[in-house]
PDB file of C-alpha atoms (C1' of nucleotides) in Angstrom:
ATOM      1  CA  UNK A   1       9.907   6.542  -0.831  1.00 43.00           C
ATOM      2  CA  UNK A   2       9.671  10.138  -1.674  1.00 45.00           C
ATOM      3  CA  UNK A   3       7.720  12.575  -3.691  1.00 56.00           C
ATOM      4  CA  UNK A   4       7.031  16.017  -2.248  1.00 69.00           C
ATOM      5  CA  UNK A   5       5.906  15.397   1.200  1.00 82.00           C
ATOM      6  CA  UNK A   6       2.180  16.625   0.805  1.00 91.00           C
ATOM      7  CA  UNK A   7      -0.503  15.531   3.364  1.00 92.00           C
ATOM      8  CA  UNK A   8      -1.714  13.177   1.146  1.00 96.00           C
ATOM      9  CA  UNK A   9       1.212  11.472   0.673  1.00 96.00           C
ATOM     10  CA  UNK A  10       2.378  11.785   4.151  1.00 96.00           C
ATOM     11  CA  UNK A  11      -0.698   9.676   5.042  1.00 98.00           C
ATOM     12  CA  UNK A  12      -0.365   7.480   2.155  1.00 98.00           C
ATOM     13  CA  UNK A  13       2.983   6.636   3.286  1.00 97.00           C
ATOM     14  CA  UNK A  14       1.826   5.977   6.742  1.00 98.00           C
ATOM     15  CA  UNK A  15      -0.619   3.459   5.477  1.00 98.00           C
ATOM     16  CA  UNK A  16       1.494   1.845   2.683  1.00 98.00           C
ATOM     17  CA  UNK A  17       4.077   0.513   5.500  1.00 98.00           C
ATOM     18  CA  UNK A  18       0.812  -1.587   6.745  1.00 98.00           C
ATOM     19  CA  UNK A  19      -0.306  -2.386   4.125  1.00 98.00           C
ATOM     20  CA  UNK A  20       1.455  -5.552   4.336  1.00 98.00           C
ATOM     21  CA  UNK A  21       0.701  -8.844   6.106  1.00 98.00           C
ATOM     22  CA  UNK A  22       4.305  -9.802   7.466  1.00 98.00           C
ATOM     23  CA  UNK A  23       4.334  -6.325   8.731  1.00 98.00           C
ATOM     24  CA  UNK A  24       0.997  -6.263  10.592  1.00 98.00           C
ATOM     25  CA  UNK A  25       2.207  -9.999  11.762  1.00 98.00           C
ATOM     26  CA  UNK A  26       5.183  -8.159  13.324  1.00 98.00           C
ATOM     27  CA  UNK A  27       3.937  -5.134  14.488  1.00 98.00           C
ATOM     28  CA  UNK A  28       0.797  -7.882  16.001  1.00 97.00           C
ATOM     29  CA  UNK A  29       4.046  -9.712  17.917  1.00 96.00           C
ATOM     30  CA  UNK A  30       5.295  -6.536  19.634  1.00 96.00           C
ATOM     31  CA  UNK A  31       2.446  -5.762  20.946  1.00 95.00           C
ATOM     32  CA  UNK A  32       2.719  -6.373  24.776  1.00 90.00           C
ATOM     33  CA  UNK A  33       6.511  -5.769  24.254  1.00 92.00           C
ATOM     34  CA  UNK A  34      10.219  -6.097  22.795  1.00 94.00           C
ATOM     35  CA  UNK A  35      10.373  -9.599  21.150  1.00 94.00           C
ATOM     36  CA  UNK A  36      14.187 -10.730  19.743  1.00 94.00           C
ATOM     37  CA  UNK A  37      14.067 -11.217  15.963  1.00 96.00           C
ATOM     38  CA  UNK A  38      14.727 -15.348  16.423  1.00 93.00           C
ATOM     39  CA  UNK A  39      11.398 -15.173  18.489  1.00 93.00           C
ATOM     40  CA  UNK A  40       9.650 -13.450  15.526  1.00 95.00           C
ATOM     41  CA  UNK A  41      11.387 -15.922  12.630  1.00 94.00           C
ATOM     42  CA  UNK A  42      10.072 -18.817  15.101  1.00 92.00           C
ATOM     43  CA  UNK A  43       6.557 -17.170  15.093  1.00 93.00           C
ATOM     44  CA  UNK A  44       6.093 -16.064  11.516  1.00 95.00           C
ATOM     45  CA  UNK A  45       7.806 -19.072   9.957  1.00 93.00           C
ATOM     46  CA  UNK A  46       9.337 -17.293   7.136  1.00 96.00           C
ATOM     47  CA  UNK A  47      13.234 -16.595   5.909  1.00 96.00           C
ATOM     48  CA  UNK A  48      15.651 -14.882   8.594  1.00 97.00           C
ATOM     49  CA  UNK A  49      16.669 -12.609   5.941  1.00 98.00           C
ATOM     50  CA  UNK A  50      12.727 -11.830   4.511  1.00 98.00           C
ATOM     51  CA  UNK A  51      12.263 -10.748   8.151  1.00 98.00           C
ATOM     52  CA  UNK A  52      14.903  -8.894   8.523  1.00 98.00           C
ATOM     53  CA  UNK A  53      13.937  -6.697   5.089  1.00 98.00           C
ATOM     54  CA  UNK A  54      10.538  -6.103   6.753  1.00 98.00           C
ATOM     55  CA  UNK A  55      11.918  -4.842  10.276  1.00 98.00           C
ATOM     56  CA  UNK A  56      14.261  -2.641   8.202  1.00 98.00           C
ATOM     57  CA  UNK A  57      11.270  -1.099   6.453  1.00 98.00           C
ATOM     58  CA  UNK A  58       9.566  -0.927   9.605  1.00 98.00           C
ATOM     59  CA  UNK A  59      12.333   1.073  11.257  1.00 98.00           C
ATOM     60  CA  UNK A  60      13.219   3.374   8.419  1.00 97.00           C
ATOM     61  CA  UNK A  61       9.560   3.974   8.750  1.00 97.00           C
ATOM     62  CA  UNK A  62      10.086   4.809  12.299  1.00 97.00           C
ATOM     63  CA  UNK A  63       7.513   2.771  13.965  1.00 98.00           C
ATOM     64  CA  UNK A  64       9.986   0.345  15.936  1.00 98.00           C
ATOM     65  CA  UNK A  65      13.194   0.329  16.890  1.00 97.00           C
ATOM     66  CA  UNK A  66      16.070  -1.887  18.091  1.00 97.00           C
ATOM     67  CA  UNK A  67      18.295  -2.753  20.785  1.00 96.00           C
ATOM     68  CA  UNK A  68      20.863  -5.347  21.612  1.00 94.00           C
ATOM     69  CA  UNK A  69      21.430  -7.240  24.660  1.00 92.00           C
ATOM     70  CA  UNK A  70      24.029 -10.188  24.332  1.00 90.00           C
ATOM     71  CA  UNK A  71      23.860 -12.222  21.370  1.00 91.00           C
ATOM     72  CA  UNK A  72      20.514 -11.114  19.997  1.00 93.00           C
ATOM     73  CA  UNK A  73      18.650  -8.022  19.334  1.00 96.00           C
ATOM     74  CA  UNK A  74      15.292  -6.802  20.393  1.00 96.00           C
ATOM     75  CA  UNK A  75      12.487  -4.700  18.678  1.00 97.00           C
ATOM     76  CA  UNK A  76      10.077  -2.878  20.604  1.00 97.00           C
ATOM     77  CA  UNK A  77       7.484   0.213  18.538  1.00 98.00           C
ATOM     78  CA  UNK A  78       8.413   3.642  19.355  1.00 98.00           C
ATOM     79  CA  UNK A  79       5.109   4.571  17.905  1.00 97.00           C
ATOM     80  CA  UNK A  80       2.169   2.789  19.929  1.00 97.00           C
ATOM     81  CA  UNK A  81      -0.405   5.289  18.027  1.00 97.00           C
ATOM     82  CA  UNK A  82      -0.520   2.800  15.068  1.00 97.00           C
ATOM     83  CA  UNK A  83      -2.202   0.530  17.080  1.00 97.00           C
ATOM     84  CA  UNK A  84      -4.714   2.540  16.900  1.00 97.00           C
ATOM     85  CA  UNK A  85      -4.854   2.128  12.875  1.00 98.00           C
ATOM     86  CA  UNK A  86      -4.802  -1.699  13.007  1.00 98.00           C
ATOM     87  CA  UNK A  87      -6.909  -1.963  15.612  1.00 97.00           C
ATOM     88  CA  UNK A  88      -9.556   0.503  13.444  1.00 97.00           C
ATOM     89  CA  UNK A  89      -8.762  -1.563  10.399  1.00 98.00           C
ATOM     90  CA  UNK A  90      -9.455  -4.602  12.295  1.00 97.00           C
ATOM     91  CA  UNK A  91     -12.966  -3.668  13.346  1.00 96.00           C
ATOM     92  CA  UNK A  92     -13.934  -2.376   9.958  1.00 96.00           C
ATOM     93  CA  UNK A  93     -12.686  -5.842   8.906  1.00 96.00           C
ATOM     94  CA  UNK A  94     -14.836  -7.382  11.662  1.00 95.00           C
ATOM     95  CA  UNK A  95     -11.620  -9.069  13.168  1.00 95.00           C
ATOM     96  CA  UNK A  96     -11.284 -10.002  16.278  1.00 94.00           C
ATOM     97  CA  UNK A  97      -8.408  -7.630  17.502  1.00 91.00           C
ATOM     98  CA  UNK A  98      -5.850 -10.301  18.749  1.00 89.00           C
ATOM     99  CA  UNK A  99      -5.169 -11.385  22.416  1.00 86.00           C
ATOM    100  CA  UNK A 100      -1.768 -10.408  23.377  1.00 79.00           C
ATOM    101  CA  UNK A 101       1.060 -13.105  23.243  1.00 74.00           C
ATOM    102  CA  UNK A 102       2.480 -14.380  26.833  1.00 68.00           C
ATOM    103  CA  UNK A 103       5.245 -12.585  26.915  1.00 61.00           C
ATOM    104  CA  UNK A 104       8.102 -14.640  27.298  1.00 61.00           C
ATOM    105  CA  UNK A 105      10.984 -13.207  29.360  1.00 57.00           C
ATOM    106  CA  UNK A 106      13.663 -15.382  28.190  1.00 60.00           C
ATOM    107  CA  UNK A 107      12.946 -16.264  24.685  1.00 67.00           C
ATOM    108  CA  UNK A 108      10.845 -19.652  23.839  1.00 63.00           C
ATOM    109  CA  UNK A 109      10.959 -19.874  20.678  1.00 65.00           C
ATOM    110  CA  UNK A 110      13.069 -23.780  19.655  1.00 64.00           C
ATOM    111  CA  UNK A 111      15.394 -21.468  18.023  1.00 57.00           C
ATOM    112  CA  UNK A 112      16.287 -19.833  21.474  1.00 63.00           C
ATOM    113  CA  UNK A 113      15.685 -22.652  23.619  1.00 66.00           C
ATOM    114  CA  UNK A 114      16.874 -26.128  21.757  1.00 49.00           C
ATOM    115  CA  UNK A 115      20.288 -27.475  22.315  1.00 32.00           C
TER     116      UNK A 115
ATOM    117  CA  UNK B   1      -6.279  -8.317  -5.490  1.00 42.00           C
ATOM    118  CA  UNK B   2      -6.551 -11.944  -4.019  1.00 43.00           C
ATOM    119  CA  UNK B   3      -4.149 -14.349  -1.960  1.00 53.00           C
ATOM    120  CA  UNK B   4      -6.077 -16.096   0.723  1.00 67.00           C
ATOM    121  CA  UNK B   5      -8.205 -14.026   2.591  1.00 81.00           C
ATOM    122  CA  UNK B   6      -6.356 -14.499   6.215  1.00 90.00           C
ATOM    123  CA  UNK B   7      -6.836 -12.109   8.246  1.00 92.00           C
ATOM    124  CA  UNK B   8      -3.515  -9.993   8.445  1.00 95.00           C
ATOM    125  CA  UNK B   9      -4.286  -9.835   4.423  1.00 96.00           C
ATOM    126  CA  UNK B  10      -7.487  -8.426   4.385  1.00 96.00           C
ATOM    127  CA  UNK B  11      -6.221  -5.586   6.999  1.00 98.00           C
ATOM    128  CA  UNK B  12      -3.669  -5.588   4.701  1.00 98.00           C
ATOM    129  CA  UNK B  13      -5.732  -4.821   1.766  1.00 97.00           C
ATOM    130  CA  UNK B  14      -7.704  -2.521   3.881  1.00 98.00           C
ATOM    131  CA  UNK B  15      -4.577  -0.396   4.223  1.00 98.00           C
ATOM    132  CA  UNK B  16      -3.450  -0.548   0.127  1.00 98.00           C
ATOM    133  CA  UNK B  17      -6.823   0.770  -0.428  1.00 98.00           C
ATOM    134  CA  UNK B  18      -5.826   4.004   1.418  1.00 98.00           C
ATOM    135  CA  UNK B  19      -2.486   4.397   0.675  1.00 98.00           C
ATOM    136  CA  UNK B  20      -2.683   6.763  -2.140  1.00 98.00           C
ATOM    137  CA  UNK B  21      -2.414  10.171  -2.147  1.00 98.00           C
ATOM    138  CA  UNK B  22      -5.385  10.765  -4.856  1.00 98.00           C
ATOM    139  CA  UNK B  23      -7.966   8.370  -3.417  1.00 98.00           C
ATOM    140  CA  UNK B  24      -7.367   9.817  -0.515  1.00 98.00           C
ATOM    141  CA  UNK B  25      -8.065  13.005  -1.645  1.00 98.00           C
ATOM    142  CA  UNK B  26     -11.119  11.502  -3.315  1.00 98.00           C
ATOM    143  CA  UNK B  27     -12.422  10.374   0.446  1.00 98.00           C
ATOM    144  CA  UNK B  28     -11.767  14.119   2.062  1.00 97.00           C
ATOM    145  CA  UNK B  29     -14.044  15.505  -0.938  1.00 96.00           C
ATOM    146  CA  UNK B  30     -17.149  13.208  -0.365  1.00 96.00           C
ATOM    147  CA  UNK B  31     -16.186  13.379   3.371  1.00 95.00           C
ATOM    148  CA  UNK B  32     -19.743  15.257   3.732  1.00 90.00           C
ATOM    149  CA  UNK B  33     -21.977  13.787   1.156  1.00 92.00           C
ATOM    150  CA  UNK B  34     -22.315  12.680  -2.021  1.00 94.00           C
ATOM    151  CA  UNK B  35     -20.264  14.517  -5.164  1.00 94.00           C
ATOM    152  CA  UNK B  36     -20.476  14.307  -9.097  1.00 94.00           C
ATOM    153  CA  UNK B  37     -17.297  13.767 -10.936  1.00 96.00           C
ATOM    154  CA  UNK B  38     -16.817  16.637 -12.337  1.00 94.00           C
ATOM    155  CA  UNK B  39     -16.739  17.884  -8.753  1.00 94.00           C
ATOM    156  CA  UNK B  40     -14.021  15.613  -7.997  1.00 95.00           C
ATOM    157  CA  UNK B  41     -12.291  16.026 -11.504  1.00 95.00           C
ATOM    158  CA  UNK B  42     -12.158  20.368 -10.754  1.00 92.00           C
ATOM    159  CA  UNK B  43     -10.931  19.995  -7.385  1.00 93.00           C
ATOM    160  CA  UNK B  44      -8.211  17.179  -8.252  1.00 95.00           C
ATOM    161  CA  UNK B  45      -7.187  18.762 -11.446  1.00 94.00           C
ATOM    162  CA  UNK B  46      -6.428  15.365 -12.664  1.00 97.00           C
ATOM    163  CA  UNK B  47      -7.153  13.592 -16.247  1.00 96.00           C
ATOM    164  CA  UNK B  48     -11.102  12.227 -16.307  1.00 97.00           C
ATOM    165  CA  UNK B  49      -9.932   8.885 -16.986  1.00 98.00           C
ATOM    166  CA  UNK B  50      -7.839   8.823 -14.469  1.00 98.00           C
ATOM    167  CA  UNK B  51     -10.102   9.345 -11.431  1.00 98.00           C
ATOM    168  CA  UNK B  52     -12.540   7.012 -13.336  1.00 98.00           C
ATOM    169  CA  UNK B  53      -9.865   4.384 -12.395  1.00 98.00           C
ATOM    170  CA  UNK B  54      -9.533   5.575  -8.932  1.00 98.00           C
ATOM    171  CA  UNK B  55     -13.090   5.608  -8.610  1.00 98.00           C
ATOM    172  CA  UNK B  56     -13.518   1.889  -9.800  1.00 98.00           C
ATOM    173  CA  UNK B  57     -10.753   0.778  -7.054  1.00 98.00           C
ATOM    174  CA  UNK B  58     -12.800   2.207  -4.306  1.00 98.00           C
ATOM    175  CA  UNK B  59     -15.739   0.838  -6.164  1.00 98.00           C
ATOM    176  CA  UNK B  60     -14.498  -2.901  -6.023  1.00 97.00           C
ATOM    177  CA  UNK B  61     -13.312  -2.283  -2.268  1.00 97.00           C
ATOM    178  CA  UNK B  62     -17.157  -1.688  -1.630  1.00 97.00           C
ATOM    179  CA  UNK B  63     -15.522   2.150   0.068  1.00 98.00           C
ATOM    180  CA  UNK B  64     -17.735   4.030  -1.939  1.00 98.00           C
ATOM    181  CA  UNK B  65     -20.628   3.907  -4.452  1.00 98.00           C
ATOM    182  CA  UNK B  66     -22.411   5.447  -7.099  1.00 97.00           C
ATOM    183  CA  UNK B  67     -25.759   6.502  -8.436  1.00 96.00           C
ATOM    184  CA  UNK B  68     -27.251   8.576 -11.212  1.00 95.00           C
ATOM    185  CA  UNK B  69     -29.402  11.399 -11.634  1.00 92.00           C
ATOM    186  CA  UNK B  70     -29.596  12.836 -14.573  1.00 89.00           C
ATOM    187  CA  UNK B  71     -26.513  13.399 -16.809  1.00 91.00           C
ATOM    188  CA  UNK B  72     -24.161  13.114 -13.522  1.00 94.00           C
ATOM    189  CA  UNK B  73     -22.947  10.332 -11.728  1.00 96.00           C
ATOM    190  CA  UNK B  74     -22.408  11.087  -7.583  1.00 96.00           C
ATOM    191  CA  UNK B  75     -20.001   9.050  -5.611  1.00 97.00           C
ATOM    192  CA  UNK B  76     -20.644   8.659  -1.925  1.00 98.00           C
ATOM    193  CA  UNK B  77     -18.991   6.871   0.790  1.00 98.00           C
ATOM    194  CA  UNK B  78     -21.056   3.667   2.146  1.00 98.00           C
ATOM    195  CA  UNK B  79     -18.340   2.768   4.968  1.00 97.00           C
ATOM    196  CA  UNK B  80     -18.185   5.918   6.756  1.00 97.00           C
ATOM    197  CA  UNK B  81     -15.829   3.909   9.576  1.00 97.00           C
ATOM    198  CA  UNK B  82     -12.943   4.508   7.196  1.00 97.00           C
ATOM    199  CA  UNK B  83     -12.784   7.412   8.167  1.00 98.00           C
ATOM    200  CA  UNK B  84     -11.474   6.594  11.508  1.00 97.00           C
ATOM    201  CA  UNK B  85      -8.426   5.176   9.717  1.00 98.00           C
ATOM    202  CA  UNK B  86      -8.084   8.285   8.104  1.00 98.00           C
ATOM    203  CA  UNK B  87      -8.355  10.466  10.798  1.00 97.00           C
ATOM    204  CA  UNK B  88      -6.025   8.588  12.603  1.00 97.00           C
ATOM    205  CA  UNK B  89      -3.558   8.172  10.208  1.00 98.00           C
ATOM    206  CA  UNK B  90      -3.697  12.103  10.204  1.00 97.00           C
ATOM    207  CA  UNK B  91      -3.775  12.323  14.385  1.00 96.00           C
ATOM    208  CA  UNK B  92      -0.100  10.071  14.133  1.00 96.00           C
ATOM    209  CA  UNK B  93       1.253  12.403  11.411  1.00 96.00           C
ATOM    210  CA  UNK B  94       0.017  15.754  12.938  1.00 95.00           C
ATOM    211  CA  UNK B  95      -1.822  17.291  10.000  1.00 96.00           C
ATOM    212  CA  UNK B  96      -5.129  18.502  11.076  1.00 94.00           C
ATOM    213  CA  UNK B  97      -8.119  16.800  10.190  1.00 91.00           C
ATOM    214  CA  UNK B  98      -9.467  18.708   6.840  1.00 89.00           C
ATOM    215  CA  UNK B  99     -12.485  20.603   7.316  1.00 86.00           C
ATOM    216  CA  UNK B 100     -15.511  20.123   5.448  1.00 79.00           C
ATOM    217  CA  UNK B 101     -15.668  21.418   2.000  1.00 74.00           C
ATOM    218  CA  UNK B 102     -19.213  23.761   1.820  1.00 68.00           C
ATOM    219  CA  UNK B 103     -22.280  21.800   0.441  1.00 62.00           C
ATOM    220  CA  UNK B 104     -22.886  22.543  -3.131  1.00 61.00           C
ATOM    221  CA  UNK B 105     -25.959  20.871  -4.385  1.00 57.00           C
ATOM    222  CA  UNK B 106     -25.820  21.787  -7.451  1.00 60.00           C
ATOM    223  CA  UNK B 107     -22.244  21.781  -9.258  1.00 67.00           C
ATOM    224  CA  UNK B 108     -19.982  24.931  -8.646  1.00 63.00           C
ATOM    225  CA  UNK B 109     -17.274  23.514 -10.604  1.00 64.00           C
ATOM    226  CA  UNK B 110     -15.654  24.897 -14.074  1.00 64.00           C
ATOM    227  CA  UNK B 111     -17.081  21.969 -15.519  1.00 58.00           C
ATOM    228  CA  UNK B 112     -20.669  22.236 -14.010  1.00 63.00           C
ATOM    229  CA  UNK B 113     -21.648  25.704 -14.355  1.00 67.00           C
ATOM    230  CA  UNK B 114     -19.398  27.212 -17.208  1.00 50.00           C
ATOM    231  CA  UNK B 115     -21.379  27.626 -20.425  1.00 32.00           C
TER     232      UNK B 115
ATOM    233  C1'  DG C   1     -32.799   7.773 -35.212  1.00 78.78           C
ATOM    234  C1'  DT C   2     -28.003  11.108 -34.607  1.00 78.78           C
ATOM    235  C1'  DA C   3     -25.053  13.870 -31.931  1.00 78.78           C
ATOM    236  C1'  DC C   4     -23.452  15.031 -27.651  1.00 78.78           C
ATOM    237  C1'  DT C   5     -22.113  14.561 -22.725  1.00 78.78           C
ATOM    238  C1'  DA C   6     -20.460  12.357 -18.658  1.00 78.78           C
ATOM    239  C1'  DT C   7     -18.156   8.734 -17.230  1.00 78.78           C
ATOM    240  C1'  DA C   8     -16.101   4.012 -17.656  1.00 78.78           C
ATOM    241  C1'  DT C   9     -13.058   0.559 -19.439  1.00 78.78           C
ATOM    242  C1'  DC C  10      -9.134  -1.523 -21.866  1.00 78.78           C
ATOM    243  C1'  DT C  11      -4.429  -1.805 -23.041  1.00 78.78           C
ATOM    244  C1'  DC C  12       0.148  -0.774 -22.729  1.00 78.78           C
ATOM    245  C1'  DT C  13       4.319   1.245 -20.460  1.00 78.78           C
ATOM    246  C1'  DT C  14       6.730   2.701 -16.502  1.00 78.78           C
ATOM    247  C1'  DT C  15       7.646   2.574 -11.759  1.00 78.78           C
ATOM    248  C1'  DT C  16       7.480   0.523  -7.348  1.00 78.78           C
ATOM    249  C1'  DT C  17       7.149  -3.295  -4.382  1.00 78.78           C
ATOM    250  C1'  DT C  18       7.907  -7.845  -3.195  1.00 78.78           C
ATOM    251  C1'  DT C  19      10.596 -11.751  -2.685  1.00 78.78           C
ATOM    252  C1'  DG C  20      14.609 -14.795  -2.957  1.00 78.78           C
ATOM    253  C1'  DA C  21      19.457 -15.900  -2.942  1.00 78.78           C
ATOM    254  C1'  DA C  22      23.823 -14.885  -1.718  1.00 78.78           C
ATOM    255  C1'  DT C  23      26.772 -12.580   1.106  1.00 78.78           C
ATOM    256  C1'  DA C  24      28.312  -9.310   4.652  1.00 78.78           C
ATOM    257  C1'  DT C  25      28.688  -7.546   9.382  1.00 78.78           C
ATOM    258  C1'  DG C  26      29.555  -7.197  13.987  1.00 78.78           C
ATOM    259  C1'  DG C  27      29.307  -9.019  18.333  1.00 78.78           C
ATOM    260  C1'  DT C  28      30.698 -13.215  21.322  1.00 78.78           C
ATOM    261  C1'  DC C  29      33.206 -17.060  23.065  1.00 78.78           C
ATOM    262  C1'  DA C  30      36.907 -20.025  23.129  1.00 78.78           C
TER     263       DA C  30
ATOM    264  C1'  DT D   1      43.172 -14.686  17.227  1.00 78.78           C
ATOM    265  C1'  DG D   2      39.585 -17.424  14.791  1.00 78.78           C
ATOM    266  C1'  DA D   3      35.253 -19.765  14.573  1.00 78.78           C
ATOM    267  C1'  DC D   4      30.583 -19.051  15.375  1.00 78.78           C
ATOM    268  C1'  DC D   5      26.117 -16.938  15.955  1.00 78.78           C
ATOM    269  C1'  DA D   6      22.381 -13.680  15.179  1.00 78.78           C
ATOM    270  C1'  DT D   7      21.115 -10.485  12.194  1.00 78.78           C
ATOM    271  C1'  DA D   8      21.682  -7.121   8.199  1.00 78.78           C
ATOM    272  C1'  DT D   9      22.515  -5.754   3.526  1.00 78.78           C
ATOM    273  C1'  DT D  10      22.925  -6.081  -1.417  1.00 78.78           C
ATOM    274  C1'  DC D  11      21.571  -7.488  -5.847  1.00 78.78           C
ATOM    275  C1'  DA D  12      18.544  -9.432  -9.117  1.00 78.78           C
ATOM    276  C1'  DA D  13      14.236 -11.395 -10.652  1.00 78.78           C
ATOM    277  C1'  DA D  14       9.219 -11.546 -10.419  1.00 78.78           C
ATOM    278  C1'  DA D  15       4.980  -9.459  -9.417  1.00 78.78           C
ATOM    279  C1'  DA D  16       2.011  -5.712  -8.614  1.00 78.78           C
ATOM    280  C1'  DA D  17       0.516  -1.041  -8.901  1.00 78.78           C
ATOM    281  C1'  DA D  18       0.514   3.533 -11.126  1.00 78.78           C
ATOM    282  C1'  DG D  19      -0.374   6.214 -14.904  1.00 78.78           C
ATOM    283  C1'  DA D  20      -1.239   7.639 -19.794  1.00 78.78           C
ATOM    284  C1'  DG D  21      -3.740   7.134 -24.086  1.00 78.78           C
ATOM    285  C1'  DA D  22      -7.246   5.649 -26.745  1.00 78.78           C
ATOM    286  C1'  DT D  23     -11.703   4.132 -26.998  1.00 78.78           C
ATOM    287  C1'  DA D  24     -16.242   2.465 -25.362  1.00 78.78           C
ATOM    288  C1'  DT D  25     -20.746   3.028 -23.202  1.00 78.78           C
ATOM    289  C1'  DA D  26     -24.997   4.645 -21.666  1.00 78.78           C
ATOM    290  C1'  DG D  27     -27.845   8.250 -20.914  1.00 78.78           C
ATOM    291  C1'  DT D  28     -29.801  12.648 -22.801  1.00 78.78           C
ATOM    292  C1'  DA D  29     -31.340  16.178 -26.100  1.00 78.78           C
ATOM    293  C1'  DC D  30     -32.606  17.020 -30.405  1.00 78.78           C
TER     294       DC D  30
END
DNA sequence: GTACTATATCTCTTTTTTTGAATATGGTCA
DNA sequence: TGACCATATTCAAAAAAAGAGATATAGTAC
C-alpha cells in the first residue's frame, strides 16, 4: 500500500480501493446514511468476517468511518466526493445509478430484528 | 478478466482499469489527441515491451485504440468520458488536473527525430 | 526477396490481492 | 464476575496482477 506517493499513484490508489465489487456494494449501502455492519452482512449475504476485512480497507482508506452506539457499530463515508467516481463509472457503464435504500432507523435486517 | 458481469463488477472492472500509475500516465499523454509509441515510450521512460502490454490492457477494455500510418502506430482514446473519472479522482485527491501536453504532429521524441 | 524498424505477444517469476478459517477483542447484560 | 454478542484481527492458501526477458510479427526500404 505504498510506493512513493506520486500523483499517479495517489490516484491509482484512490481507484484500486473501488475497484472491488463488495466495496462498491458497501459504499452503494451507505449511501443515504450510517448502516450497522449486521445490516450490511444481512444485505450483502457474505461472511461477517469477509465484511469486516473490506470495511477495514475501506477505513484505512479513509472513505468511511465508524461509530458505536450500544451493542453494534455504525459506518457512515467521511468522503461523499467518491460518489461522484461511482456514479461517473456507473454512467460510462450505462448503469442505472441505484435508488437509495429506505433507510431504516432501527435496523431491519432478521439479524437485528428476529428473536 | 471475467466473473459474471453484474453490475457492481463491471464498475468494478471499470475502476482496475485505472488503477495504475503507468496507464494512467498513458491516458494524461493522449489526453489531447492521438500519440505514437515512441511518444509514449520517451515520455514514460519505460521498457517498449512494457507499455506494449499496457497498451493491450486498455486495448481489450475498448479505453483506447490504435491505427497506423506509416511506420508508427498512434493510440487514441475512443471513451473520452473516462476522463471524468480521472479528473475526479484527481478533484478528491487535490492534485491539479494536468495540463495539456503541446501538439506535436510530427514526433519530437529522442526516438522520433534523433538520427 | 533480405534487412530493418516499430510494435506486439508469450512465458515465466515476483508481488499483491483476495478469500477463508480460526481466533481475538471489547462492550453489554445478568 | 462470567457468559454472550457484535465485530475485528491474524494467518495461511489461492488467485490475480505486475513486471522482466525473450521473441515474434508486420510493415517498410532497399
Amino acid at each position: 500500500m505504498s510506493t512513493t506517493a506520486s500523483p499517479q499513484n495517489l490516484i491509482a490508489s484512490t481507484f484500486k480501493v473501488l475497484a472491488h465489487p463488495i466495496r462498491i456494494a458497501i459504499l452503494d449501502l451507505l449511501r443515504d446514511g450510517e448502516q450497522c455492519v449486521c445490516h450490511l452482512e444481512a444485505h450483502l449475504g457474505k461472511r461477517q468476517a469477509y465484511i469486516s476485512q473490506q470495511l477495514a480497507l475501506l477505513r484505512s482508506a479513509e472513505i468511511i468511518s465508524d461509530r458505536r452506539d450500544g451493542m453494534n457499530i455504525y459506518y457512515r463515508v467521511v468522503r461523499p466526493e467518491i460518489y461522484t467516481l461511482l456514479d461517473a463509472a456507473r454512467t460510462i457503464n450505462q448503469i442505472p445509478i441505484p435508488a437509495p435504500i429506505p433507510r431504516a432507523n432501527d435496523c431491519v435486517c432478521p439479524k437485528c430484528t428476529n428473536e
